Coordinates of C-alpha atoms in Angstrom, one line a residue:
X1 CA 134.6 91.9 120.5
X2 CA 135.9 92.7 123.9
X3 CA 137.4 89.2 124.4
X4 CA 139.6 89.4 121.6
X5 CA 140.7 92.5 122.6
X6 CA 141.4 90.9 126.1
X7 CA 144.2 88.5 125.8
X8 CA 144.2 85.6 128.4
X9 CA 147.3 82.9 128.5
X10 CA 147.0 79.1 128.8
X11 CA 147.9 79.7 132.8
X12 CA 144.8 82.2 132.6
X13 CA 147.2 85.3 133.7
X14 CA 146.3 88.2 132.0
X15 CA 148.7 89.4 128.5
X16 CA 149.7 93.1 128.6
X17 CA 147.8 94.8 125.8
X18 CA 149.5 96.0 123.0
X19 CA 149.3 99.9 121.5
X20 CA 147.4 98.8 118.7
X21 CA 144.6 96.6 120.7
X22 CA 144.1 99.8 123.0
X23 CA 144.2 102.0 119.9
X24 CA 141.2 99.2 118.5
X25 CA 139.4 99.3 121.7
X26 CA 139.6 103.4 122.0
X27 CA 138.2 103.4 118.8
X28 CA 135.2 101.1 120.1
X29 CA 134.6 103.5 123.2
X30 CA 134.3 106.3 120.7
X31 CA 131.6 104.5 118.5
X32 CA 129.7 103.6 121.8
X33 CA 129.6 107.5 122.8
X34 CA 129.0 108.3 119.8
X35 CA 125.7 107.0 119.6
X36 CA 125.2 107.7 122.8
X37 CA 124.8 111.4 122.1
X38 CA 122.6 110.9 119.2
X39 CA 120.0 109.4 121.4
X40 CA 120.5 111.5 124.3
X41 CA 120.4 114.4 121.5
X42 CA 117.3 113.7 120.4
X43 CA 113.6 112.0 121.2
X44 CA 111.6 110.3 118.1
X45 CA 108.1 110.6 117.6
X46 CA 105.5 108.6 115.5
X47 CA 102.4 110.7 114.5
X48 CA 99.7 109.0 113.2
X49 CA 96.6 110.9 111.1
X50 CA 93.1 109.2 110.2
X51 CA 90.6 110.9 108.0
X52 CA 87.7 108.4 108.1
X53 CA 84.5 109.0 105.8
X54 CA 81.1 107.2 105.8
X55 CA 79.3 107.8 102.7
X56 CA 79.8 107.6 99.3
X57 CA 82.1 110.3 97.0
X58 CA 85.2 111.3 96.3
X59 CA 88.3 113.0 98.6
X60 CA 90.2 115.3 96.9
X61 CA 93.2 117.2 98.2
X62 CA 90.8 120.4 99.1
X63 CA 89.9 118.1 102.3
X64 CA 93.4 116.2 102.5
X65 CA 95.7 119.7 102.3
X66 CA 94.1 120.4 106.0
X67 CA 94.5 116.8 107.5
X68 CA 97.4 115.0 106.0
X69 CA 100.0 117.6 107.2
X70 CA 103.4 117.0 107.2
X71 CA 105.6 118.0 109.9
X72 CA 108.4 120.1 107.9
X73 CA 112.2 119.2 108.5
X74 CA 113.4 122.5 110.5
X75 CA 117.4 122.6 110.8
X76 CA 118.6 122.2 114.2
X77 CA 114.7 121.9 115.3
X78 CA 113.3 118.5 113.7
X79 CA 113.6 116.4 111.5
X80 CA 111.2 114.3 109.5
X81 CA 112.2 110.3 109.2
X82 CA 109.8 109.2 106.9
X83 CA 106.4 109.3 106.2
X84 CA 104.0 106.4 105.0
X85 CA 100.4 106.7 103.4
X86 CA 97.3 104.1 103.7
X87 CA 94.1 103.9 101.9
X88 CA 92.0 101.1 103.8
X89 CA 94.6 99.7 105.9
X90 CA 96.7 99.3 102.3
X91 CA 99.9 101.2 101.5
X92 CA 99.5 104.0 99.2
X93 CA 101.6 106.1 97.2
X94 CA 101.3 110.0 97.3
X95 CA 103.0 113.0 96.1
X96 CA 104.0 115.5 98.6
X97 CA 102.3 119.1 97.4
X98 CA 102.4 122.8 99.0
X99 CA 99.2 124.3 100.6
X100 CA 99.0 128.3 99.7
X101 CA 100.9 128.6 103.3
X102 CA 103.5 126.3 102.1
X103 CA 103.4 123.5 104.5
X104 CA 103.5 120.4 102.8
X105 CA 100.8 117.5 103.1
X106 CA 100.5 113.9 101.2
X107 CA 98.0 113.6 98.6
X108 CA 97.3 110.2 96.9
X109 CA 95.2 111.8 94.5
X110 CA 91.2 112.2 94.2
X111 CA 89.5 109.0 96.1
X112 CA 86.4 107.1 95.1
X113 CA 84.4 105.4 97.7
X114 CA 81.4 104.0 98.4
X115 CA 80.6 102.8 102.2
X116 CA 83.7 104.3 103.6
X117 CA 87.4 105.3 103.1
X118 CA 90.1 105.5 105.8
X119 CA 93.1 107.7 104.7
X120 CA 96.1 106.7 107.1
X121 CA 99.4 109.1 107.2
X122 CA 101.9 107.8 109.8
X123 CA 105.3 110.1 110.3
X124 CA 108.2 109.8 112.3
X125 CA 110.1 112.7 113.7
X126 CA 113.5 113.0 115.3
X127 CA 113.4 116.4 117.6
X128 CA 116.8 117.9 118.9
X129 CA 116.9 118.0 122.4
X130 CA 118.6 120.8 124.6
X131 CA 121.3 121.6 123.9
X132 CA 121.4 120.6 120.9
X133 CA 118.5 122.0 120.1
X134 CA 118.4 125.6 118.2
X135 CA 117.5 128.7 120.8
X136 CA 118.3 132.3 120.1
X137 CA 121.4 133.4 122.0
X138 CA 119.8 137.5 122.2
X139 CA 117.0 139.6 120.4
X140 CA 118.8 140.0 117.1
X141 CA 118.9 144.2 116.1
X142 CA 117.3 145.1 112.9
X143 CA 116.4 148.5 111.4
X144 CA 112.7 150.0 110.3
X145 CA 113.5 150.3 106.7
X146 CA 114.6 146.7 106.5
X147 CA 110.8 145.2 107.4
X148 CA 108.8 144.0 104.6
X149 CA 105.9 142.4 106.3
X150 CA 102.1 143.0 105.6
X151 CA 99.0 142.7 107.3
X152 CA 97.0 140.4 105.3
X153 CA 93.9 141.7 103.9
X154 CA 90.9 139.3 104.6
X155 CA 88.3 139.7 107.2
X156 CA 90.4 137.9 110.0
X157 CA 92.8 139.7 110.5
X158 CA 91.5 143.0 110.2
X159 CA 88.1 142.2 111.3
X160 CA 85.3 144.9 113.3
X161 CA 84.2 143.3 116.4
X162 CA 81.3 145.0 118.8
X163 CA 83.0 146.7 121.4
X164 CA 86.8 146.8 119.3
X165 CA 87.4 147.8 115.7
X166 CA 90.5 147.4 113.6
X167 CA 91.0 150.9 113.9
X168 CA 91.6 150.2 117.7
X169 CA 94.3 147.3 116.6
X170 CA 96.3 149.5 114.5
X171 CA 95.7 152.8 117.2
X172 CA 97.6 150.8 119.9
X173 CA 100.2 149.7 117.3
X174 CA 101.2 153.0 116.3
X175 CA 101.0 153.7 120.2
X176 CA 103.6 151.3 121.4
X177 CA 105.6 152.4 117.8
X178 CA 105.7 155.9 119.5
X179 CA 108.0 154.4 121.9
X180 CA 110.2 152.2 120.0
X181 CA 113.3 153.5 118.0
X182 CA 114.3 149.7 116.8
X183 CA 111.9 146.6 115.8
X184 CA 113.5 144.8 118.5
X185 CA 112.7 147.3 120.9
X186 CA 108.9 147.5 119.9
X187 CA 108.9 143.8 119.9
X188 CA 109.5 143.7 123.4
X189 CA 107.3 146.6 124.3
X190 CA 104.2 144.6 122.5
X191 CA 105.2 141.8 124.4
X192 CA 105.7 143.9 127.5
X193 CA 101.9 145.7 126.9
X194 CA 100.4 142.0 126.9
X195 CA 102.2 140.3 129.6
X196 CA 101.2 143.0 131.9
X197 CA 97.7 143.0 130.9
X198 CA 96.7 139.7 128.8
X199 CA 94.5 136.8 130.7
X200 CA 94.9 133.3 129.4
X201 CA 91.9 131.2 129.6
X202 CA 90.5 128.5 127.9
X203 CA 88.6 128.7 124.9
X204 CA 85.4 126.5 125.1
X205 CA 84.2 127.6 121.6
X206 CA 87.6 126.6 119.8
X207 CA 89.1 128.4 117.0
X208 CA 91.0 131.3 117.6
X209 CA 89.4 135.0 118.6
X210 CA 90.6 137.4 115.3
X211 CA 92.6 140.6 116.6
X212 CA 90.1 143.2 117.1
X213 CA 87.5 141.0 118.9
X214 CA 90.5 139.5 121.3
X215 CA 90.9 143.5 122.2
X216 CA 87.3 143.5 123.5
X217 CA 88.3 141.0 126.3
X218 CA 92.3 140.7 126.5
X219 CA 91.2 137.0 127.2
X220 CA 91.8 133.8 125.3
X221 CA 93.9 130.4 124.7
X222 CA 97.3 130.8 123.1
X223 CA 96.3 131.1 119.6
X224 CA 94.0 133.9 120.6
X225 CA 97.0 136.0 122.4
X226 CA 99.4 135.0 119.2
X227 CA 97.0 136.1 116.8
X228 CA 97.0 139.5 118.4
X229 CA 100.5 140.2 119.3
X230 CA 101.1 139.2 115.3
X231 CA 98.7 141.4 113.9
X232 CA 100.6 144.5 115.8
X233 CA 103.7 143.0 114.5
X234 CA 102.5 142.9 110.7
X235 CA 100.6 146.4 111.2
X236 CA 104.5 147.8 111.5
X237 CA 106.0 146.0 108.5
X238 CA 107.2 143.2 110.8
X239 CA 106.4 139.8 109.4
X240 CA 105.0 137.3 111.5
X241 CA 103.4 133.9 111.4
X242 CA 101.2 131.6 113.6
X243 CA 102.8 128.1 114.1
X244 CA 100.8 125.2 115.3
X245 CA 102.4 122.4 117.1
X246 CA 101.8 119.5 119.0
X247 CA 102.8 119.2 122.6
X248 CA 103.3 115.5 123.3
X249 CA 102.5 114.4 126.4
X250 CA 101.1 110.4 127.2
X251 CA 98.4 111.0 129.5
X252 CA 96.5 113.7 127.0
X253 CA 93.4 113.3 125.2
X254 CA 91.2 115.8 123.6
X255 CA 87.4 114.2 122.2
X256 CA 84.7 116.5 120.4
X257 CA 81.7 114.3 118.7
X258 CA 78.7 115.9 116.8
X259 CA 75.8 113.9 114.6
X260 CA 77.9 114.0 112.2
X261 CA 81.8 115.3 113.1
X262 CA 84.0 113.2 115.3
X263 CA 87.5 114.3 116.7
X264 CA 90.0 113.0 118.6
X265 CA 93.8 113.8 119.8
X266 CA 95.4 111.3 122.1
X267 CA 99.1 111.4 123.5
X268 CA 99.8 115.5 122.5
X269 CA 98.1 118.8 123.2
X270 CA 97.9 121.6 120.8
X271 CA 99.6 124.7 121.1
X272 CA 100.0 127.8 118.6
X273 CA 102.7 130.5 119.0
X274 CA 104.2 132.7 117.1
X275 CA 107.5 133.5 115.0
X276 CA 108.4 137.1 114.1
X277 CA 111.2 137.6 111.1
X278 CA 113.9 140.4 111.9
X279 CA 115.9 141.1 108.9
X280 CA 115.9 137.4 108.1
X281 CA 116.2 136.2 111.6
X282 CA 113.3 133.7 112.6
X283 CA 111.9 134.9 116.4
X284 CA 110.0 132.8 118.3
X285 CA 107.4 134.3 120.6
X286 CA 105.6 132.5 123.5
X287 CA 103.6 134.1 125.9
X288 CA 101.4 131.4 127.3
X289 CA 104.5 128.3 127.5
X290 CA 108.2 129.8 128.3
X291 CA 110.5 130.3 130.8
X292 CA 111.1 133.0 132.9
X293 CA 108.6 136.4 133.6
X294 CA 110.8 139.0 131.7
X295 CA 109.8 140.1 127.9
X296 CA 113.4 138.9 126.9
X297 CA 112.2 135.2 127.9
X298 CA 109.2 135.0 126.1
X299 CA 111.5 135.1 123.0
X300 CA 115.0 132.9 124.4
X301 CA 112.7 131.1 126.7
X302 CA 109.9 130.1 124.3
X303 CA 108.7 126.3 124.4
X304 CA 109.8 125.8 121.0
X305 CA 113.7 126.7 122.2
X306 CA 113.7 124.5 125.5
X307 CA 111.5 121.7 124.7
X308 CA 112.1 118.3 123.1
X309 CA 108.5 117.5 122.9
X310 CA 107.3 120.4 121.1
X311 CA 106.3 118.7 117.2
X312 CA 106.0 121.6 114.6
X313 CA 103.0 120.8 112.0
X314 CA 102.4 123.8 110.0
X315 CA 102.3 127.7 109.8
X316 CA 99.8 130.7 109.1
X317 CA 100.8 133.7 108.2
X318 CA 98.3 135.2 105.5
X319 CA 95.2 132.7 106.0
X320 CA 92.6 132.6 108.1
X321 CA 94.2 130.3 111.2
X322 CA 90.5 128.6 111.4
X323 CA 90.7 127.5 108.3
X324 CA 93.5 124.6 109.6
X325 CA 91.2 123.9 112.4
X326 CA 88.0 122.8 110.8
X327 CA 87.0 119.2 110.4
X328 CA 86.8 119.0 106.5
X329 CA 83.9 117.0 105.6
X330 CA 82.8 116.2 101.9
X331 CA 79.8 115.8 99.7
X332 CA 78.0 112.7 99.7
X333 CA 79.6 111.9 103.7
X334 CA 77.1 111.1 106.2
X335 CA 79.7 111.2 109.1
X336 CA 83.7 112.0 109.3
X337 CA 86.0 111.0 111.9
X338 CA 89.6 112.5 112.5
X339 CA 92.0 111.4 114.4
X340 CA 95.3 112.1 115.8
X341 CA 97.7 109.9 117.9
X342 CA 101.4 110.9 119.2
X343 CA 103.7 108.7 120.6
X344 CA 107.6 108.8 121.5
X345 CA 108.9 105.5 120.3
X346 CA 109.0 102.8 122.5
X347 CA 112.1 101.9 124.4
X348 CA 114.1 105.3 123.2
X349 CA 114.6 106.0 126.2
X350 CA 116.2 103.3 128.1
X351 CA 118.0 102.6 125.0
X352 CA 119.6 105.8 125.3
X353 CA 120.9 105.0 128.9
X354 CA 122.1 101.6 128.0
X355 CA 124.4 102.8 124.5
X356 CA 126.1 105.2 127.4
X357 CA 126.6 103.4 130.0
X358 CA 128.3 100.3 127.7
X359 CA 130.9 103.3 126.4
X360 CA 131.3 104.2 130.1
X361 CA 131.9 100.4 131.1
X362 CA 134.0 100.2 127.8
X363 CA 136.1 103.3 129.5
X364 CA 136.8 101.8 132.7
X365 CA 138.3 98.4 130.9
X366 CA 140.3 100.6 128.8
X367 CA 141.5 102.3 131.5
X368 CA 142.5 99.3 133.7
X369 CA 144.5 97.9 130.6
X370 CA 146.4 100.9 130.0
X371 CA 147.1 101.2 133.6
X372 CA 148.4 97.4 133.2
X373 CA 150.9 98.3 130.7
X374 CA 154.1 98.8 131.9
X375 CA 156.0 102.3 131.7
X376 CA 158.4 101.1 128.7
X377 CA 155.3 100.4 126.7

């Protein structure tokens, strides 16, 4: 294209471009940069879920609503490409259905087998980059009277541990309310109370600690911490919600086997943090993966604000959040294996490099044309 755009005479001296051929040429720079920014905005993912059953039975969607998530489309977040089902290696058609939660998951409908079945959901998902990617610009102001949000009533979150009862969630609630004239203002003063006093640590046993017994210890893994600063949201009207994502990162790889239960995640970690709703306005919350010390950056810092390799999966906000992290198995299965694989796609990256630096090449020829031209043209 750049050739014809480039006029050379039979004597091979250069011709002087006309207006129109720079116009033509401009226009190519702009659709080069163009789709420069749309990969440099952006990083694509391909998830890939296995639910593999030995046995004989049938899968229904009371197994397949916890392991064939689909990541949601989130504006200005992520956004899901497409998503493509499998039933032993062959493609498989499913409708996409709403858990209780209302995250969505593909269901092909109940599945006989006898020996084995291998249910295959492969997604794609574009996530924003900075800064294109959505973050809070301040702590949006709200007013009491506007909250609407409940603590759930099931044993989780208002559960009696040994040493910590519920009663002991909701004294240091109304505690740390005693303080706080706005819901932004006791936001940051929950968050404040457990920065200064919260531990993070691994937890071995998996499954995340429910309010009253994380109080015992102030110890846990993210989810643990996130439960607990929730429930003293909810406890004040404030609604909140658990999110679960995946972290992607190559080298990761996560194994847990049993007689019976086999589980894998390669190329991501998990992480669970948590979103708060002021008058309408979605807040995230990240104590254990954000930027900077302050309470204000566990909310404009959070990893789900700065990070183009955060995935979103699913959210929690009245169910038990251990009920999306048991391995489902079935009657009739002797053994289930699930798996979980995330990789960016290949070559993004250096294909993002390449579309910008043929606009900048594509720059300096239209440059050294229109510096050709003489001033009368």
């Amino acid at each position: 294209m750049l050739a014809n755009l480039i006029n050379v005479s039979a004597s091979g001296q250069s011709v002087k471009p006309s207006t129109p051929q720079i116009l033509a040429l401009a226009s190519l720079i702009l659709a080069s940069f163009a789709g420069g920014a749309l990969q440099l905005s952006s990083r694509t993912y391909v998830i890939k879920s296995q639910y593999i059953a030995y046995g004989s039975g049938v899968l229904t969607s009371e197994v397949l609503s916890h392991h064939m998530l689909l990541a949601p489309t989130i504006p200005h977040l992520q956004e899901r490409l497409r998503a493509e089902l499998f039933v032993n290696r062959l493609p498989a058609s499913f409708e996409v259905k709403l858990d209780a939660e209302g995250n969505e998951y593909a269901d092909p409908g109940p599945l006989s087998y006898s020996g084995f079945v291998n249910v295959t959901l492969i997604q794609e998902v574009r996530v924003w980059s900075p800064p294109f990617r959505a973050r809070l610009a301040q702590i949006p102001e709200a007013r009491w009277e506007e909250q609407r949000g409940k603590l759930p009533r099931n044993s989780f979150w208002r559960c009696n541990a040994t040493k910590a009862k519920f009663s002991d969630v909701e004294r240091l609630s109304w505690e740390l309310r005693a303080s706080s004239n706005t819901p932004r203002q006791y936001l940051l003063n929950v968050i404040r109370w457990a920065a200064q006093r919260v531990q993070y640590s691994e937890n071995v046993k998996g499954g995340v600690k429910c309010p009253a017994l994380f109080l015992e210890s102030l110890s846990g893994a993210c989810g643990d911490i996130h439960a607990f600063i929730a429930a003293l949201l909810m406890v004040q009207g404030i609604d909140a919600s658990l999110v679960y994502a995946l972290v992607a990162e190559p080298s990761a790889a996560q194994e847990l086997t049993s007689q019976s239960i086999a589980y894998s995640l390669r190329g991501a970690t998990p992480h669970i943090f948590l979103v708060a709703n002021l008058s309408g306005q979605p807040v995230p919350v990240d104590l254990t993966a954000s930027l900077g010390d302050r309470p204000e950056d566990k909310v404009l810092g959070a990893s789900v604000s700065v990070l183009d390799s955060v995935i979103i999966l699913y959210r929690v906000r009245d169910s038990d959040p251990n009920d999306y992290l048991l391995v489902y198995s079935l009657p009739g299965a002797e053994k289930v294996e699930i798996r979980y694989q995330v990789e960016e796609v290949p070559g993004e990256e250096a294909l993002r490099w390449l579309v910008i630096l043929t606009g900048a090449a594509t720059l300096a020829i239209l440059l050294a044309l229109y510096a050709a031209r003489s001033p009368r043209e």
